[in-house]
Each structure stands twice: as structure tokens, then as C-alpha cells.
Short mmCIF file of C-alpha atoms and ligand atoms in Angstrom, two decimals:
data_model
loop_
_atom_site.label_atom_id
_atom_site.label_comp_id
_atom_site.label_asym_id
_atom_site.label_seq_id
_atom_site.Cartn_x
_atom_site.Cartn_y
_atom_site.Cartn_z
CA MET A 20 0.72 52.77 161.46
CA THR A 21 2.88 51.45 158.60
CA VAL A 22 1.24 51.64 155.21
CA LYS A 23 1.17 48.33 153.32
CA LYS A 24 0.73 48.30 149.58
CA LEU A 25 -1.93 45.94 148.31
CA ARG A 26 -3.05 45.28 144.73
CA VAL A 27 -6.67 44.18 144.84
CA LEU A 28 -8.91 42.83 142.12
CA LEU A 29 -12.37 43.73 143.39
CA VAL A 30 -15.22 41.71 141.91
CA GLU A 31 -18.21 43.76 142.99
CA ALA A 32 -21.45 44.88 141.33
CA SER A 33 -22.38 47.43 144.01
CA PRO A 34 -20.37 50.68 143.95
CA ASP A 35 -21.51 51.38 147.54
CA ASP A 36 -20.22 48.05 148.85
CA ALA A 37 -16.99 48.54 146.90
CA GLY A 38 -16.57 51.99 148.50
CA ARG A 39 -17.07 50.56 152.00
CA THR A 40 -14.55 47.75 151.40
CA LEU A 41 -11.93 50.18 150.09
CA ALA A 42 -12.53 52.58 152.98
CA LYS A 43 -12.07 49.74 155.45
CA LEU A 44 -8.82 48.69 153.79
CA GLU A 45 -7.52 52.26 153.97
CA GLN A 46 -8.55 52.48 157.62
CA CYS A 47 -6.59 49.27 158.30
CA GLY A 48 -3.42 50.79 156.85
CA TYR A 49 -3.43 49.52 153.27
CA ALA A 50 -2.45 51.70 150.34
CA VAL A 51 -4.72 49.99 147.85
CA GLU A 52 -4.29 49.84 144.12
CA HIS A 53 -7.46 48.30 142.78
CA LEU A 54 -9.59 47.47 139.78
CA ARG A 55 -13.30 46.87 140.12
CA VAL A 56 -14.92 44.41 137.71
CA ASP A 57 -18.50 43.11 137.66
CA ASN A 58 -18.64 40.64 134.79
CA ALA A 59 -16.77 37.60 133.49
CA PRO A 60 -15.03 39.10 130.43
CA ALA A 61 -13.72 42.04 132.49
CA MET A 62 -12.44 39.69 135.18
CA GLN A 63 -10.84 37.42 132.61
CA ALA A 64 -9.08 40.40 131.02
CA ALA A 65 -7.90 41.56 134.45
CA LEU A 66 -6.44 38.12 135.24
CA ALA A 67 -4.76 37.65 131.87
CA GLY A 68 -1.01 37.55 132.35
CA ASN A 69 -1.30 37.92 136.13
CA GLY A 70 1.78 36.54 137.85
CA ARG A 71 3.82 36.66 134.66
CA THR A 72 4.30 40.39 135.02
CA GLU A 73 5.51 42.43 137.97
CA GLY A 74 2.70 44.26 139.69
CA GLY A 75 0.00 41.59 139.17
CA TRP A 76 -2.92 41.24 141.56
CA GLU A 77 -2.10 40.01 145.06
CA ILE A 78 -5.63 39.16 146.14
CA VAL A 79 -9.19 38.89 144.85
CA LEU A 80 -11.99 40.30 147.01
CA CYS A 81 -15.26 39.12 145.56
CA SER A 82 -18.85 39.86 146.43
CA HIS A 83 -20.85 36.72 147.15
CA ASP A 84 -24.23 38.44 146.91
CA PRO A 85 -26.76 37.37 144.27
CA SER A 86 -26.82 40.71 142.44
CA GLY A 87 -24.56 41.02 139.39
CA PHE A 88 -21.77 38.56 138.54
CA CYS A 89 -22.24 35.54 140.82
CA GLY A 90 -19.46 34.95 143.36
CA LEU A 91 -18.91 31.27 142.77
CA ALA A 92 -18.75 31.81 139.00
CA ALA A 93 -15.95 34.34 139.61
CA LEU A 94 -14.07 31.83 141.75
CA ARG A 95 -14.40 29.15 139.08
CA LEU A 96 -13.24 31.59 136.43
CA MET A 97 -10.09 32.38 138.42
CA GLN A 98 -9.42 28.65 138.92
CA SER A 99 -9.90 27.90 135.22
CA GLU A 100 -7.48 30.70 134.35
CA GLY A 101 -4.88 28.89 136.48
CA ALA A 102 -4.34 31.92 138.74
CA ASP A 103 -3.45 30.92 142.29
CA LEU A 104 -4.46 34.08 144.17
CA PRO A 105 -5.96 34.34 147.64
CA PHE A 106 -9.71 34.66 147.02
CA LEU A 107 -11.93 36.16 149.74
CA PHE A 108 -15.72 36.32 149.57
CA LEU A 109 -17.52 39.30 151.05
CA SER A 110 -21.25 38.92 151.64
CA HIS A 111 -24.33 40.20 153.43
CA ASP A 112 -25.40 36.57 153.72
CA LEU A 113 -24.14 34.77 156.81
CA ARG A 114 -25.91 31.45 156.33
CA GLU A 115 -23.68 28.57 157.35
CA GLU A 116 -24.33 26.49 154.24
CA ALA A 117 -23.32 29.42 151.97
CA ILE A 118 -20.06 29.85 153.91
CA THR A 119 -19.29 26.11 153.90
CA HIS A 120 -20.01 25.80 150.21
CA ALA A 121 -17.79 28.80 149.38
CA ILE A 122 -14.84 27.46 151.41
CA GLN A 123 -15.27 23.95 150.01
CA SER A 124 -15.18 25.42 146.51
CA GLY A 125 -11.71 26.79 147.21
CA ALA A 126 -12.26 30.30 148.65
CA SER A 127 -9.63 31.38 151.19
CA ASP A 128 -12.15 33.00 153.54
CA TYR A 129 -15.65 34.46 153.87
CA ILE A 130 -16.20 37.90 155.40
CA PHE A 131 -19.42 39.50 156.60
CA LYS A 132 -19.90 42.79 154.71
CA ASP A 133 -21.87 44.45 157.50
CA SER A 134 -18.95 44.33 159.92
CA LEU A 135 -15.70 43.89 157.91
CA SER A 136 -13.82 43.60 161.24
CA ARG A 137 -12.19 40.32 160.07
CA LEU A 138 -11.19 41.76 156.70
CA ALA A 139 -7.58 42.80 157.54
CA PRO A 140 -6.63 39.66 159.54
CA ALA A 141 -8.21 37.45 156.87
CA ILE A 142 -6.20 39.23 154.15
CA GLU A 143 -2.95 38.86 156.12
CA HIS A 144 -3.62 35.19 156.77
CA SER A 145 -4.45 34.38 153.16
CA LEU A 146 -1.45 36.34 151.83
CA ARG A 147 0.80 34.35 154.20
CA GLU A 148 -0.73 31.08 153.02
CA ALA A 149 -0.29 32.10 149.37
CA ARG A 150 3.38 32.94 150.04
CA ILE A 151 3.94 29.54 151.67
CA ARG A 152 2.25 27.80 148.73
CA ARG A 153 4.44 29.73 146.27
CA GLU A 154 7.64 28.96 148.21
CA HIS A 155 6.66 25.31 148.36
CA ARG A 156 6.09 25.25 144.59
CA GLU A 157 9.41 26.98 143.95
CA ALA A 158 11.26 24.56 146.26
CA GLN A 159 9.68 21.61 144.47
CA LEU A 160 10.71 23.03 141.13
CA ALA A 161 14.27 23.63 142.34
CA LEU A 162 14.45 20.05 143.66
CA ARG A 163 13.17 18.71 140.35
CA GLU A 164 15.77 20.73 138.46
CA LEU A 165 18.52 19.56 140.80
CA SER A 166 17.49 15.93 140.46
CA SER A 167 17.38 16.29 136.72
CA HIS A 168 20.78 17.97 136.65
CA ILE A 169 22.25 15.14 138.75
CA GLN A 170 20.80 12.62 136.30
CA ASP A 171 22.31 14.47 133.34
CA VAL A 172 25.73 14.67 135.00
CA ARG A 173 25.51 10.99 135.89
CA GLU A 174 24.66 10.05 132.30
CA GLN A 175 27.50 12.17 130.97
CA GLU A 176 29.97 10.56 133.38
CA ARG A 177 28.75 7.09 132.51
CA LEU A 178 29.19 7.91 128.84
CA ASN A 179 32.74 9.19 129.40
CA ILE A 180 33.78 6.18 131.48
CA ALA A 181 32.17 3.78 128.99
CA ARG A 182 34.14 5.38 126.16
CA GLU A 183 37.40 5.30 128.13
CA ILE A 184 36.94 1.64 128.95
CA HIS A 185 35.92 0.72 125.44
CA ASP A 186 38.45 2.78 123.47
CA ASP A 187 41.45 3.08 125.76
CA MET A 188 41.41 -0.02 127.94
CA GLY A 189 39.85 -2.15 125.18
CA GLY A 190 42.54 -1.06 122.73
CA THR A 191 45.39 -1.80 125.14
CA LEU A 192 44.00 -5.20 126.07
CA THR A 193 43.67 -6.15 122.42
CA ALA A 194 47.31 -5.14 121.81
CA ILE A 195 48.44 -7.26 124.79
CA LYS A 196 46.44 -10.20 123.46
CA LEU A 197 48.13 -9.95 120.03
CA ASP A 198 51.61 -9.73 121.59
CA ILE A 199 50.99 -12.74 123.79
CA ALA A 200 49.68 -14.71 120.83
CA TRP A 201 52.86 -13.82 118.96
CA LEU A 202 54.99 -14.90 121.95
CA SER A 203 53.21 -18.20 122.50
CA GLU A 204 53.57 -19.08 118.83
CA ARG A 205 57.33 -18.55 118.98
CA LEU A 206 57.71 -20.31 122.32
CA SER A 207 55.74 -23.41 121.43
CA ALA A 208 58.61 -25.15 119.58
CA GLN A 209 61.46 -24.29 122.00
CA ASN A 210 59.69 -24.21 125.35
CA PRO A 211 56.28 -25.89 125.57
CA GLY A 212 55.97 -25.09 129.32
CA LEU A 213 56.35 -21.34 128.74
CA ALA A 214 54.07 -21.52 125.68
CA ALA A 215 51.30 -23.09 127.81
CA LYS A 216 51.80 -20.31 130.37
CA ALA A 217 51.47 -17.69 127.59
CA ARG A 218 48.23 -19.30 126.36
CA GLY A 219 46.95 -19.16 129.95
CA ILE A 220 47.71 -15.43 130.05
CA GLU A 221 45.96 -15.01 126.68
CA ALA A 222 42.83 -16.67 128.08
CA LEU A 223 42.93 -14.29 131.07
CA VAL A 224 43.22 -11.30 128.73
CA ASP A 225 40.20 -12.60 126.78
CA ARG A 226 38.20 -12.66 130.00
CA CYS A 227 39.38 -9.14 130.79
CA ILE A 228 38.27 -7.93 127.33
CA ALA A 229 34.85 -9.56 127.75
CA SER A 230 34.38 -7.99 131.16
CA ALA A 231 35.52 -4.53 129.90
CA ASN A 232 32.94 -4.79 127.11
CA ASN A 233 30.32 -5.79 129.62
CA ILE A 234 31.07 -2.90 131.98
CA SER A 235 31.11 -0.43 129.12
CA ARG A 236 27.77 -1.71 127.77
CA THR A 237 26.17 -1.58 131.22
CA LEU A 238 27.34 2.00 131.69
CA ARG A 239 26.05 3.13 128.31
CA PRO A 240 24.64 0.82 125.65
CA SER A 241 26.51 1.88 122.54
CA VAL A 242 23.71 0.41 120.42
CA LEU A 243 21.51 3.27 121.70
CA ASP A 244 23.84 5.84 120.16
CA SER A 245 24.55 3.88 117.00
CA PHE A 246 21.22 2.22 116.15
CA GLY A 247 18.61 4.05 118.20
CA LEU A 248 16.14 3.48 120.96
CA ILE A 249 14.17 0.59 119.44
CA ALA A 250 17.31 -1.46 118.82
CA ALA A 251 18.55 -0.78 122.36
CA ILE A 252 15.17 -1.71 123.86
CA GLU A 253 14.97 -4.89 121.79
CA MET A 254 18.44 -5.92 122.91
CA GLU A 255 17.68 -5.18 126.56
CA ALA A 256 14.38 -7.12 126.35
CA GLU A 257 16.22 -10.09 124.82
CA GLU A 258 18.80 -10.10 127.60
CA PHE A 259 16.01 -9.84 130.15
CA GLU A 260 14.30 -12.90 128.60
CA GLN A 261 17.54 -14.88 128.74
CA ARG A 262 18.29 -13.85 132.32
CA THR A 263 14.83 -14.39 133.77
CA GLY A 264 13.04 -16.77 131.40
CA ILE A 265 10.14 -14.26 131.22
CA PRO A 266 9.11 -13.55 127.60
CA CYS A 267 9.16 -9.83 126.80
CA PRO A 268 8.07 -9.07 123.20
CA VAL A 269 8.56 -5.53 121.87
CA SER A 270 5.90 -3.85 119.67
CA HIS A 271 6.64 -0.55 118.08
CA ALA A 272 5.43 1.90 115.47
CA ASP A 273 7.39 4.74 114.02
CA GLU A 274 5.42 7.75 112.94
CA GLY A 275 6.88 10.73 114.74
CA ALA A 276 9.92 12.93 114.84
CA ALA A 277 13.46 11.89 115.71
CA LEU A 278 14.26 12.01 119.39
CA SER A 279 16.95 13.99 121.12
CA PRO A 280 19.72 11.94 122.79
CA ASP A 281 18.40 13.15 126.17
CA THR A 282 14.92 11.80 125.49
CA SER A 283 16.14 8.47 124.23
CA ILE A 284 18.52 7.81 127.13
CA THR A 285 15.74 8.83 129.53
CA LEU A 286 13.27 6.40 127.93
CA PHE A 287 15.92 3.70 127.93
CA ARG A 288 16.62 4.19 131.66
CA ILE A 289 12.89 4.15 132.40
CA PHE A 290 12.63 0.88 130.50
CA GLN A 291 15.55 -0.60 132.46
CA GLU A 292 13.95 0.41 135.77
CA ALA A 293 10.58 -1.10 134.74
CA LEU A 294 12.29 -4.40 133.79
CA THR A 295 14.28 -4.45 137.03
CA ASN A 296 11.04 -3.99 138.95
CA ILE A 297 9.41 -6.87 137.07
CA MET A 298 12.42 -9.06 137.85
CA LYS A 299 12.60 -8.01 141.53
CA HIS A 300 8.98 -7.64 142.55
CA ALA A 301 6.38 -8.83 140.05
CA HIS A 302 6.62 -12.66 140.10
CA ALA A 303 5.39 -12.45 136.51
CA SER A 304 5.37 -15.10 133.78
CA GLN A 305 4.90 -12.60 130.96
CA ALA A 306 6.04 -9.05 130.24
CA LYS A 307 5.66 -6.84 127.19
CA VAL A 308 6.68 -3.46 125.93
CA ASP A 309 4.95 -1.15 123.46
CA ILE A 310 6.64 1.91 122.11
CA TYR A 311 5.01 4.45 119.81
CA ASN A 312 6.68 7.49 118.39
CA ARG A 313 3.65 9.60 117.43
CA THR A 314 3.48 13.08 116.07
CA ASP A 315 2.73 14.58 119.50
CA GLY A 316 5.27 12.56 121.49
CA VAL A 317 6.59 9.16 122.49
CA ASP A 318 4.68 6.57 124.50
CA LEU A 319 6.47 3.77 126.29
CA ILE A 320 4.25 1.16 127.95
CA VAL A 321 5.72 -1.71 129.97
CA SER A 322 3.33 -4.33 131.34
CA ASP A 323 3.56 -7.55 133.29
CA ASN A 324 1.07 -10.14 134.54
CA GLY A 325 2.56 -10.37 138.04
CA ARG A 326 1.26 -9.71 141.53
CA GLY A 327 0.48 -6.04 140.95
CA LEU A 328 1.21 -3.13 143.27
CA ASN A 329 -0.78 -0.81 145.48
CA GLU A 330 -0.55 2.80 146.65
CA ALA A 331 1.57 1.84 149.68
CA ASP A 332 4.14 0.17 147.40
CA ARG A 333 4.44 3.34 145.33
CA LEU A 334 5.00 5.45 148.44
CA LYS A 335 7.65 3.26 150.10
CA PRO A 336 10.00 5.75 151.78
CA ARG A 337 13.29 4.34 150.55
CA SER A 338 12.19 3.38 147.04
CA PHE A 339 13.29 5.76 144.34
CA GLY A 340 12.75 3.82 141.11
CA LEU A 341 9.16 4.87 140.37
CA ARG A 342 9.77 8.33 141.87
CA GLY A 343 12.82 8.72 139.63
CA ILE A 344 10.69 7.86 136.57
CA GLN A 345 8.09 10.40 137.66
CA GLU A 346 10.72 13.13 138.09
CA ARG A 347 12.44 12.46 134.78
CA VAL A 348 9.17 12.44 132.89
CA ALA A 349 8.03 15.67 134.58
CA HIS A 350 11.31 17.29 133.53
CA PHE A 351 10.28 16.66 129.92
CA ASN A 352 6.73 17.95 130.58
CA GLY A 353 5.46 14.43 130.11
CA ASP A 354 3.35 12.23 132.30
CA MET A 355 3.44 8.80 133.87
CA GLN A 356 0.55 6.46 134.66
CA ILE A 357 0.75 3.31 136.73
CA SER A 358 -2.22 1.00 136.56
CA SER A 359 -2.41 -2.20 138.50
CA THR A 360 -4.94 -4.73 139.70
CA PRO A 361 -3.67 -6.79 142.63
CA GLY A 362 -2.87 -10.25 141.35
CA HIS A 363 -3.29 -9.21 137.73
CA GLY A 364 -0.14 -7.33 136.89
CA THR A 365 1.15 -3.82 136.49
CA THR A 366 1.39 -1.39 133.60
CA VAL A 367 3.77 1.56 133.66
CA ALA A 368 3.03 4.01 130.84
CA VAL A 369 4.98 7.19 130.16
CA HIS A 370 4.38 9.86 127.58
CA ILE A 371 7.06 12.38 126.61
CA PRO A 372 5.88 15.13 124.27
CA HIS A 373 7.95 16.38 121.38
CA THR A 374 8.67 19.94 122.36
CA ALA A 375 11.24 22.47 121.26
CA ALA A 376 12.86 22.19 124.69
CA HIS A 377 14.29 18.74 124.06
CA LEU A 378 14.03 18.15 120.35
CA PRO A 379 17.25 18.65 118.46
CA ALA A 380 17.60 22.25 117.28
CA ALA A 381 16.68 23.02 113.69
CA ASP A 382 20.26 24.09 112.98
CA GLY A 383 21.38 20.61 114.01
CA SER A 384 23.35 21.89 117.00
CA LEU A 385 22.41 18.79 118.98
CA PRO A 386 23.52 15.48 117.52
CA GLN A 387 20.27 14.29 115.92
CA ARG A 388 19.85 10.63 115.16
CA THR A 389 17.09 8.64 113.62
CA LEU A 390 16.20 6.66 116.63
CA PHE A 391 13.50 4.50 115.10
N1 LIG B 415 6.10 -4.45 138.28
C1 LIG B 415 5.87 -4.47 139.61
N2 LIG B 415 5.12 -5.47 140.15
C2 LIG B 415 4.88 -5.53 141.46
N3 LIG B 415 5.30 -4.61 142.35
C3 LIG B 415 6.05 -3.60 141.90
C4 LIG B 415 6.37 -3.46 140.50
N4 LIG B 415 7.11 -2.36 140.34
C5 LIG B 415 7.24 -1.80 141.57
N5 LIG B 415 6.63 -2.55 142.50
C6 LIG B 415 6.48 -2.24 143.95
O1 LIG B 415 6.67 -0.84 144.10
C7 LIG B 415 7.74 -0.61 145.02
C8 LIG B 415 8.49 0.63 144.61
O2 LIG B 415 9.25 0.41 143.42
P1 LIG B 415 10.52 1.30 143.13
O3 LIG B 415 10.13 2.72 143.34
O4 LIG B 415 11.05 0.93 141.80
O5 LIG B 415 11.56 0.96 144.26
P2 LIG B 415 12.41 -0.38 144.54
O6 LIG B 415 12.40 -1.18 143.29
O7 LIG B 415 13.77 0.13 144.89
O8 LIG B 415 11.73 -1.04 145.69
C9 LIG B 415 8.55 -1.88 145.01
O9 LIG B 415 9.27 -2.06 146.22
C10 LIG B 415 7.50 -2.95 144.80
O10 LIG B 415 6.88 -3.27 146.03
MG1 LIG B 416 12.79 -0.32 141.40
#
């Protein structure tokens, strides 16, 4: 029989029962490393740092009998400590309601102490489930990081292209315009036909300049980098009002720290998505935006008085706007709330905390701007 290592946290008041459990584990081929605890502080100390260090506990085997530290209290303690370990109850009590209650409370399994024949298969099963849960969590995290990385790359590319268009193309077009103006002035006396042609070309160049400015602003609003988030949001809201006829006043208060460029572009993109949704889906006659930079973080709240949305709308398979907001906010350890009453509008609220991870470094290594 192959020997399998197993690190067990044994929550057990009875030394005899503990001895029988350990003997059974040994008989089933486990080389057990264990710690027996029988009260809350000892269990809390045993769980502290579990999972952060190599060699943490792999499983909790906990007595469910009334003597000593109560089983369900131990389960709740593990849950409140945020440890996600397989948790098996062992008990002399085989009443159905006790078993059901234990499983409903989050226990992985419930084993009868007087037989212990299910102990090894139950351990294997719960370890497998825990591994699947962990892999699922890790895959989700990797996906979130990938999505966030793609967003960052996309923003960087948009910024580069916007600058190229604005500085390089914009500069060249302006030079062409000046040359043509010079030509048409000189041609007007000798050759009015050619002068009219030159003025036509000048008008075309003007259109080209306007459209280059437009493209560059759509790619990256330069006002965001020069004047900050509030200015950019006010400008966007004004354009939205002109385009749609839906009033969108902006309220803001400035109390907190300066934002990193990453946070402000993220909030700006979230705002754009919320406005696009109002325009596309809400059938609203009024929208509004509140933005508060508080000491603990930034809150952005966009509301409308439109038709509202339901759970099915949020889960539409090919809709990525709200999901994208959720992912971006999660990347900054923030949160997003959508509240809606059908027929009475929608509110999208996001909170992004000020944390060291995305605030500009104290040495100023990130370009810090006063964004409010
Ligand atoms: N402000 C809103 N008012 C009403 N419905 C909305 C609003 N915002 C989103 N929705 C609904 O939620 C769905 C998902 O939105 P979203 O994830 O942004 O994807 P998309 O806009 O591409 O459909 C929309 O298709 C729409 O049905
Ligand atoms: Mg959308």
C-alpha cells in the first residue's frame, strides 16, 4: 500500500476518539501529521496563516459530539477565518437532522465514529473537491489578470495612436493648410479658377483636421490627462446631452487623494460604458452622475430613469459591457453594485479604494496628477 502524507487539524475533546481516528487513518495508508485542539483559541491559532505557508493543514476532522468545543462552532470559526479547507464531522450521533444540519452549514461530510469505514473515501473525495475549487479559483484569477492586462495594453495602444494622430498627422495637415492658403492667395489675382480649386482643397484639409482631432479624442480624451477626471466626465456628459437630448448633470466632491492614471482612465471608461448603455437600452428622459473622491476611495454613481434591467439582462451571453466593468473594478479591489426597479431606472455604482497598489508611488515614479 502506498503511504499518503496528510496534514490533519483534529478538533477533538476526547483523547480516546482522537486515538481511534488516527489509528484508522494509519490503517488506511496515511502518514498523518496532526495537531489536536479542543477549544476556539487553539483552533484559531492553528488556522492562522494556513494556506499562506507551505505545509498548512489539508483537512479538518472535527468531532460533532456535545462534549467539549462544539462542532458547529468550530466550523463557523474556520469559515470566519476565511480558510477553505475540507471539513469533516465525526460523530457518535447518527440522527438524520444532525447530519443534514451539518452538511447544510458547509461541512464536506459526516462520518459515524463507531465504524469509520467511510473515513478514507470521504477524505479522498473532499480533498479532490477542494483541489477542483482551488484550481477553479486560480483559473478565475488568471482570467481576470489576463483581461486586465489586455485592457491595459489596449489603453496604451489607444494613447500611442491618439498621440501619433494628434502630433504627427495633425502637424502635417496644419502645414499643408498653411501652404495651400499661401498658394491660393498668390493665385487669386492671376488665375481665379486655380485659386478657387486651392480654396476647395483647403476646405478638405480643414475637414481632415477636424476628423483627426475627433479620432484622437475618441481614442483618448486628452482633457483627462491635462485637466483630470472631473473635467473629462463633465465634457463627456455634455456631449452625451447634445447627442441624445437627455440631461446628465454631474455632481462631485473632492476630498480624497489624487488618483493614478490607471484609476482615472478606468473610471472614465466605466462612465462611457454606462452612458452608452443609457443611450442604447434605457429609454430614459433623465440621467445623472455623482462622483466622490473620499479618503477611502472613489465612488462613481451613474443613474437613469429608464426602463430598468433585470438579472437576465445582466447575464446576456454576448454582452460584455457590465461584465467588463465588474472585471476592471475587481482588478482594483473595488466593487460594483447595480440597482434597478423595472420601469423606474437603473443605477450603476462603483467604488475603487485608494490602495498602495494603484496609487502613485511616494517617490513620484508614476505620473501623478491632481485629477479633481
Ligand atoms: N441603463 C440601462 N437600462 C436598461 N437596460 C440596461 C441598462 N444597462 C444595461 N442594460 C441591459 O443589460 C444588458 C447588458 O448590458 P451590457 O453588458 O453593457 O451589454 P450590451 O450593452 O453590449 O448589451 C443590455 O443588453 C441591456 O438589456
Ligand atoms: Mg453595454
